[in-house]
Coordinates of C-alpha atoms and ligand atoms in Angstrom, one line a residue:
M64 CA 0.0 0.0 0.0
M65 CA 2.7 2.5 1.1
N66 CA 4.8 1.4 -2.0
A67 CA 1.8 2.1 -4.3
V68 CA 1.4 5.6 -2.8
R69 CA 5.2 6.2 -3.1
E70 CA 5.3 5.1 -6.7
R71 CA 2.3 6.9 -8.0
L72 CA 2.2 10.7 -8.3
G73 CA -1.6 10.8 -8.3
A74 CA -1.8 8.8 -5.1
R75 CA 0.9 11.0 -3.5
L76 CA -0.9 14.2 -4.5
L77 CA -4.2 12.8 -3.1
V78 CA -2.7 11.8 0.2
S79 CA -1.0 15.2 0.6
Y80 CA -4.3 17.0 -0.2
L81 CA -6.1 14.8 2.3
A82 CA -3.4 15.4 5.0
V83 CA -3.9 19.2 4.5
I84 CA -7.6 18.8 4.7
M85 CA -7.4 16.7 7.9
V86 CA -5.1 19.2 9.6
G87 CA -7.5 22.0 8.7
G88 CA -10.5 20.1 9.9
L89 CA -8.9 19.1 13.2
V90 CA -7.8 22.7 13.9
L91 CA -11.4 23.8 13.1
L92 CA -13.0 21.2 15.4
G93 CA -10.5 21.8 18.2
T94 CA -11.0 25.6 18.0
V95 CA -14.8 25.3 18.0
W96 CA -14.7 22.8 20.9
F97 CA -12.4 24.8 23.1
T98 CA -13.8 28.3 22.4
S99 CA -17.5 27.4 22.5
P100 CA -17.9 27.2 26.4
A101 CA -16.5 30.6 26.9
A102 CA -18.4 32.0 24.0
Y103 CA -21.6 30.4 25.4
E104 CA -21.0 32.1 28.9
R105 CA -20.4 35.4 27.3
H106 CA -23.5 35.4 25.2
L107 CA -25.6 34.3 28.2
A108 CA -24.1 37.1 30.3
R109 CA -25.2 39.5 27.6
L110 CA -28.7 38.0 27.8
D111 CA -28.6 38.4 31.7
T112 CA -27.8 42.1 31.4
G113 CA -30.6 42.5 28.9
A114 CA -33.1 40.8 31.2
G115 CA -31.9 42.8 34.3
T116 CA -32.5 46.1 32.7
G117 CA -35.5 45.5 30.5
E118 CA -37.7 43.3 32.6
S119 CA -39.4 43.7 36.1
Q120 CA -37.5 43.3 39.3
D121 CA -39.6 40.4 40.6
G122 CA -37.2 37.6 39.8
A123 CA -38.1 37.1 36.2
S124 CA -34.4 37.9 35.5
Q125 CA -33.6 34.3 36.5
S126 CA -34.3 33.6 32.8
G127 CA -30.6 34.3 31.9
A128 CA -29.0 33.3 35.2
G129 CA -30.9 30.1 35.4
L130 CA -29.6 29.0 32.0
R131 CA -26.0 29.1 33.2
R132 CA -24.1 25.9 32.7
G133 CA -22.5 26.2 36.1
Q134 CA -25.8 25.8 37.9
G135 CA -25.8 22.1 38.5
G136 CA -28.2 19.8 36.8
G137 CA -31.1 22.3 36.6
Y138 CA -32.6 23.7 33.5
G139 CA -29.4 25.6 32.8
G140 CA -27.3 22.4 32.8
E141 CA -29.7 20.6 30.5
M142 CA -29.7 23.6 28.2
Y143 CA -25.9 23.6 28.1
A144 CA -25.8 19.8 27.4
S145 CA -28.2 20.1 24.5
F146 CA -26.2 23.0 23.2
Q147 CA -23.1 20.8 23.2
D148 CA -25.1 17.9 21.5
T149 CA -26.3 20.3 18.8
L150 CA -22.8 21.6 18.3
R151 CA -21.3 18.1 18.1
E152 CA -23.9 16.9 15.6
A153 CA -23.6 20.0 13.4
L154 CA -19.8 19.7 13.5
G155 CA -19.9 16.0 12.7
W156 CA -22.1 16.5 9.7
A157 CA -20.2 19.5 8.5
G158 CA -16.9 17.5 8.9
L159 CA -18.2 14.5 7.0
T160 CA -19.7 16.6 4.1
A161 CA -16.5 18.7 3.9
L162 CA -14.3 15.6 3.9
A163 CA -16.4 13.9 1.1
S164 CA -16.4 17.0 -1.1
A165 CA -12.7 17.7 -0.5
F166 CA -11.9 14.1 -1.4
G167 CA -13.8 14.4 -4.7
A168 CA -12.2 17.8 -5.4
S169 CA -8.7 16.5 -4.7
L170 CA -9.3 13.4 -6.9
L171 CA -10.2 15.7 -9.8
V172 CA -7.3 18.1 -9.2
S173 CA -4.7 15.4 -8.9
R174 CA -6.0 13.7 -12.1
R175 CA -5.7 17.0 -13.9
V176 CA -2.1 17.3 -12.7
V177 CA -1.1 13.7 -13.4
R178 CA -2.7 13.3 -16.8
P179 CA -0.1 15.4 -18.8
V180 CA 2.7 13.8 -16.9
Q181 CA 1.4 10.4 -17.9
E182 CA 1.1 11.6 -21.5
L183 CA 4.7 12.7 -21.4
T184 CA 5.9 9.4 -20.0
G185 CA 4.0 7.5 -22.8
A186 CA 5.3 9.8 -25.5
S187 CA 8.9 9.5 -24.4
G188 CA 8.6 5.7 -24.3
R189 CA 7.3 5.7 -27.9
I190 CA 10.1 8.1 -29.0
A191 CA 12.7 5.8 -27.3
A192 CA 11.1 3.0 -29.4
G193 CA 11.9 4.9 -32.6
N194 CA 8.6 6.7 -33.1
F195 CA 10.0 10.2 -33.7
E196 CA 6.8 11.9 -34.9
E197 CA 5.3 11.5 -31.4
R198 CA 4.3 14.9 -29.8
V199 CA 2.2 15.8 -26.7
Q200 CA -0.5 18.4 -26.4
E201 CA 0.6 21.8 -25.1
T202 CA -2.5 22.9 -23.2
S203 CA -1.5 25.0 -20.2
K204 CA 0.9 27.9 -19.7
D205 CA 2.2 26.6 -16.4
E206 CA 5.4 24.6 -15.7
I207 CA 3.8 21.4 -17.0
G208 CA 2.9 23.3 -20.2
Q209 CA 6.5 24.5 -20.5
L210 CA 7.7 21.0 -20.0
A211 CA 5.4 19.8 -22.8
R212 CA 6.7 22.5 -25.1
S213 CA 10.3 21.8 -24.5
F214 CA 9.6 18.0 -24.8
N215 CA 8.1 18.7 -28.3
R216 CA 11.1 20.8 -29.2
M217 CA 13.4 18.0 -28.2
A218 CA 11.3 15.5 -30.2
A219 CA 11.4 17.7 -33.3
R220 CA 15.3 18.0 -33.0
L221 CA 15.5 14.2 -32.6
Q222 CA 13.3 13.6 -35.6
Q223 CA 15.4 16.1 -37.7
A224 CA 18.7 14.4 -36.6
E225 CA 17.2 11.0 -37.4
N226 CA 16.1 12.2 -40.9
L227 CA 19.6 13.6 -41.5
R228 CA 21.2 10.4 -40.4
R229 CA 19.0 8.3 -42.7
Q230 CA 19.6 10.7 -45.6
L231 CA 23.3 10.7 -45.0
I232 CA 23.5 6.9 -45.0
G233 CA 21.4 6.9 -48.2
D234 CA 23.6 9.5 -49.8
V235 CA 26.9 7.9 -48.8
A236 CA 25.7 4.5 -50.1
H237 CA 24.8 6.1 -53.4
E238 CA 28.1 7.9 -53.7
L239 CA 30.1 4.7 -52.9
R240 CA 28.1 2.7 -55.4
T241 CA 29.3 4.5 -58.6
P242 CA 33.0 4.0 -58.2
L243 CA 32.6 0.5 -56.7
T244 CA 30.4 -0.5 -59.7
T245 CA 33.1 0.8 -62.1
I246 CA 35.9 -1.0 -60.3
K247 CA 33.9 -4.3 -60.0
G248 CA 32.8 -4.1 -63.7
S249 CA 36.3 -3.4 -64.9
V250 CA 37.8 -6.3 -62.9
E251 CA 35.0 -8.7 -64.1
A252 CA 35.6 -7.7 -67.7
M253 CA 39.3 -8.3 -67.2
I254 CA 38.6 -11.8 -65.7
D255 CA 36.3 -12.6 -68.6
G256 CA 39.0 -11.4 -71.1
K257 CA 36.7 -8.7 -72.4
L258 CA 39.0 -5.9 -71.2
P259 CA 42.7 -6.0 -71.7
A260 CA 44.7 -6.1 -68.4
G261 CA 46.8 -3.1 -69.6
P262 CA 47.8 0.3 -68.2
E263 CA 44.5 1.9 -69.4
T264 CA 42.3 -0.4 -67.4
F265 CA 44.6 -0.1 -64.3
R266 CA 44.5 3.7 -64.7
L267 CA 40.7 3.6 -64.7
I268 CA 40.6 1.4 -61.6
Y269 CA 43.2 3.6 -59.9
S270 CA 41.2 6.8 -60.5
E271 CA 38.0 5.2 -59.2
A272 CA 39.9 4.1 -56.1
E273 CA 41.2 7.6 -55.7
R274 CA 37.7 9.0 -55.9
L275 CA 36.7 6.6 -53.1
N276 CA 39.6 7.8 -51.1
R277 CA 38.7 11.5 -51.6
L278 CA 35.1 10.8 -50.7
V279 CA 36.1 9.1 -47.5
D280 CA 38.5 11.9 -46.6
D281 CA 35.8 14.5 -47.3
L282 CA 33.2 12.6 -45.3
Q283 CA 35.6 12.4 -42.3
E284 CA 36.3 16.1 -42.6
L285 CA 32.5 16.9 -42.9
S286 CA 31.7 14.8 -39.8
R287 CA 34.4 16.7 -37.9
V288 CA 33.2 20.2 -38.9
E289 CA 29.5 19.3 -38.5
A290 CA 30.1 17.9 -35.0
G291 CA 32.3 21.0 -34.2
A292 CA 35.1 18.5 -33.3
Y293 CA 37.9 20.9 -34.1
E294 CA 39.3 23.8 -32.3
L295 CA 38.9 27.2 -34.0
Q296 CA 41.8 29.5 -33.0
P297 CA 41.0 32.9 -34.4
R298 CA 43.8 35.5 -34.2
K299 CA 44.8 38.6 -36.1
T300 CA 45.6 37.5 -39.6
A301 CA 46.6 39.2 -42.8
L302 CA 44.2 37.8 -45.4
P303 CA 46.4 38.8 -48.4
A304 CA 49.1 36.3 -47.1
L305 CA 46.5 33.5 -47.0
V306 CA 45.3 34.4 -50.6
R307 CA 48.9 34.3 -51.8
A308 CA 49.5 31.0 -50.1
A309 CA 46.3 29.5 -51.8
Q310 CA 47.5 31.0 -55.1
A311 CA 50.9 29.3 -54.7
R312 CA 49.4 26.0 -53.8
F313 CA 47.2 25.9 -57.0
A314 CA 49.6 27.7 -59.4
N315 CA 50.7 24.4 -61.1
Q316 CA 47.3 23.0 -61.6
F317 CA 46.0 26.2 -63.1
H318 CA 49.0 26.4 -65.3
E319 CA 48.5 22.8 -66.5
K320 CA 44.8 23.4 -67.3
S321 CA 45.6 26.8 -68.9
V322 CA 43.3 28.7 -66.6
R323 CA 44.6 32.1 -65.5
L324 CA 44.6 32.7 -61.8
Q325 CA 44.6 36.4 -60.9
V326 CA 44.7 38.1 -57.5
D327 CA 43.3 41.5 -56.9
L328 CA 44.3 43.0 -53.5
P329 CA 43.3 46.5 -52.4
E330 CA 45.5 48.8 -50.3
G331 CA 45.0 49.3 -46.6
L332 CA 42.9 46.2 -45.9
P333 CA 42.4 45.7 -42.1
E334 CA 43.6 42.4 -40.6
A335 CA 41.0 39.7 -40.1
C336 CA 40.2 37.8 -36.9
V337 CA 40.3 34.2 -38.2
D338 CA 41.8 30.8 -37.9
G339 CA 44.3 31.0 -40.8
D340 CA 44.4 27.2 -41.5
R341 CA 40.6 27.0 -41.7
I342 CA 40.2 30.0 -44.0
L343 CA 43.0 28.6 -46.2
Q344 CA 40.9 25.4 -46.3
V345 CA 37.9 27.5 -47.5
L346 CA 39.9 29.3 -50.1
A347 CA 41.4 25.9 -51.3
N348 CA 37.8 24.5 -51.7
L349 CA 36.6 27.4 -53.7
L350 CA 39.7 27.5 -55.9
A351 CA 39.6 23.7 -56.5
N352 CA 35.9 24.2 -57.6
S353 CA 36.7 27.1 -59.9
L354 CA 39.5 25.2 -61.5
R355 CA 37.2 22.1 -61.9
Y356 CA 34.3 24.0 -63.5
T357 CA 36.3 26.5 -65.7
P358 CA 37.5 25.3 -69.1
A359 CA 40.9 26.0 -70.5
G360 CA 41.4 29.6 -71.5
G361 CA 39.2 30.8 -68.7
Q362 CA 40.1 33.0 -65.7
V363 CA 39.7 32.9 -62.0
T364 CA 40.1 36.0 -59.8
M365 CA 40.5 36.3 -56.1
R366 CA 39.4 39.7 -54.7
M367 CA 39.0 41.2 -51.3
A368 CA 37.1 44.3 -49.9
S369 CA 36.5 45.8 -46.5
V370 CA 32.7 46.1 -45.8
G371 CA 32.0 47.8 -42.4
D372 CA 33.5 45.6 -39.7
L373 CA 33.8 42.6 -42.1
I374 CA 36.2 41.6 -44.8
Q375 CA 34.6 40.1 -48.0
V376 CA 36.6 37.6 -50.0
T377 CA 35.5 36.7 -53.6
V378 CA 36.5 33.9 -55.8
A379 CA 35.1 34.6 -59.3
D380 CA 35.5 32.5 -62.4
T381 CA 34.5 32.6 -66.1
G382 CA 33.4 28.9 -66.1
A383 CA 30.3 26.7 -66.1
G384 CA 28.1 29.1 -64.1
I385 CA 25.1 28.0 -62.0
P386 CA 21.4 28.3 -63.0
A387 CA 19.4 30.5 -60.6
E388 CA 17.3 27.6 -59.3
H389 CA 20.4 25.8 -58.0
L390 CA 22.1 28.8 -56.3
E391 CA 20.7 28.3 -52.9
H392 CA 21.3 24.5 -52.9
V393 CA 24.9 24.2 -53.8
F394 CA 26.0 24.4 -50.1
T395 CA 23.9 21.4 -49.2
R396 CA 25.9 18.2 -49.0
F397 CA 25.9 16.0 -52.1
Y398 CA 24.0 18.5 -54.1
R399 CA 25.3 18.9 -57.6
V400 CA 24.1 21.0 -60.4
D401 CA 25.3 18.6 -63.0
K402 CA 25.7 15.2 -61.3
S403 CA 27.7 13.3 -63.9
R404 CA 29.9 16.2 -64.8
S405 CA 30.8 16.8 -61.2
R406 CA 31.6 13.1 -60.6
Q407 CA 33.6 12.9 -63.8
A408 CA 35.5 16.0 -62.6
G409 CA 36.3 14.2 -59.4
G410 CA 33.9 16.2 -57.1
S411 CA 32.6 14.6 -53.9
G412 CA 29.7 17.0 -53.5
I413 CA 30.8 18.0 -50.0
G414 CA 33.4 20.7 -50.5
L415 CA 31.0 23.7 -50.3
T416 CA 29.2 22.2 -47.3
I417 CA 32.5 22.1 -45.4
A418 CA 33.3 25.6 -46.5
R419 CA 29.9 26.9 -45.3
H420 CA 30.5 25.3 -41.9
L421 CA 33.9 26.8 -41.5
V422 CA 32.8 30.3 -42.6
E423 CA 29.8 30.2 -40.3
A424 CA 32.0 29.0 -37.4
H425 CA 33.8 32.4 -37.8
G426 CA 30.5 34.2 -37.6
G427 CA 30.6 34.9 -41.4
R428 CA 28.4 34.1 -44.3
I429 CA 29.0 32.4 -47.7
W430 CA 26.9 32.8 -50.8
V431 CA 27.2 32.5 -54.6
E432 CA 26.1 34.7 -57.5
S433 CA 25.9 33.6 -61.1
R434 CA 24.2 34.9 -64.2
G435 CA 23.4 31.3 -65.3
R436 CA 24.8 28.4 -67.2
G437 CA 28.1 29.2 -69.0
Q438 CA 28.2 32.7 -67.4
G439 CA 30.7 32.0 -64.7
S440 CA 30.1 32.2 -60.9
A441 CA 31.3 34.3 -58.0
F442 CA 31.6 32.8 -54.6
H443 CA 31.7 35.4 -51.7
F444 CA 32.3 34.9 -48.0
T445 CA 32.8 37.3 -45.1
V446 CA 34.9 37.1 -42.0
P447 CA 35.2 39.6 -39.1
A448 CA 37.9 42.2 -39.3
S449 CA 40.1 42.3 -36.2
P450 CA 39.3 45.3 -33.9
A451 CA 41.9 48.0 -34.2
Ligands
ADP422 P1 31.8 19.0 -55.8 O1 32.8 18.2 -55.1 O2 30.8 18.2 -56.6 O3 32.4 20.2 -56.6 P2 30.9 21.0 -54.0 O4 30.2 20.9 -52.7 O5 32.2 21.7 -53.9 O6 30.9 19.6 -54.6 O7 30.0 21.8 -55.0 C1 28.6 21.5 -55.1 C2 28.1 21.8 -56.5 O8 28.1 23.2 -56.8 C3 29.0 21.2 -57.6 O9 28.7 19.8 -57.9 C4 28.8 22.1 -58.8 O10 27.6 21.7 -59.4 C5 28.5 23.4 -58.1 N1 29.7 24.3 -58.2 C6 30.6 24.5 -57.2 N2 31.5 25.4 -57.6 C7 31.2 25.8 -58.8 C8 31.8 26.7 -59.7 N3 32.9 27.4 -59.4 N4 31.2 26.8 -61.0 C9 30.1 26.1 -61.3 N5 29.5 25.2 -60.4 C10 30.0 25.1 -59.2

């Protein structure tokens, strides 16, 4: 019995209500019981005085004095006894009725308090079982209502994380399938003697294995930046030095593809407050893309400008361009404007997602502008300037 009370919130509430009611009732009864004799005396004394002044002197005034409880077993004593009986009876009935109605009221109130808690318990059990669309009703504005609201927010976040997880697994499986199919198909064809076991075939297999390698590296990097599992160490940095470092790193590749790489640096640019390695990683991602999507004879330009307390960096190219309807999606992982072209060019579809995470971790913003297919693109990002 005690265990059942301890384990159930409804029973505990009911017992605590009843305890409060009992204490109140006992205090009421005790007070009435102990104060009523004195009150009785006082009221009779007032009656005495009324009789003494208002009535004749011939002893009729015994009406009040004769009713006194102290006067032995006479009329006064009987009167006092029946007053006590009346009081006891009235208090008994009043106590019983009050207890019954208080019991009913506390049952209703404790049910109202307990129901939303039971609903929350049920819903959390169903979420734990994998039912992520589960929500509870947000009826009241009190603490239980707030609990329901934050529970629903938590459930929505869990559902979102679960959807992302499923989508990521689907995307990764899809990305792995293409190179694996090529490798498997080539090896099978070699075994069947349909494909010569020569350098051409080995080169094809090697390039697909490289693609797999790049994908795995990018995925690892993405999971690190998405989880924030890296330490950002922003310090005063001269961005032109980073731009020059990126230019030097890509100079050969641009030269080999006959794409011009130009750097346009203004005078008196303030220093930025960034983690140099991370911003170099962003620049490298943007430059690699520009090189990938710009045909021979094209040009890529890196520019910088001071905009208020931000520094804006631009990597613009004269390459493939991006149609308007794709502009806002290119920063989503595995999103590609032209799927087969990007894969053939060796893209993993993750580079811009990583760049967006890194720029946003600095409190900046990244976006792209393009006049459309074949019209080139300009990727811009901002980072905070270092306070003077
Ligand atoms: P990928 O590895 O496929 O290049 P990204 O995340 O770097 O993946 O880019 C996503 C998509 O955005 C690319 O597949 C491509 O369609 C488009 N894109 C990125 N940079 C450029 C660019 N400079 N010119 C044209 N399209 C681009």
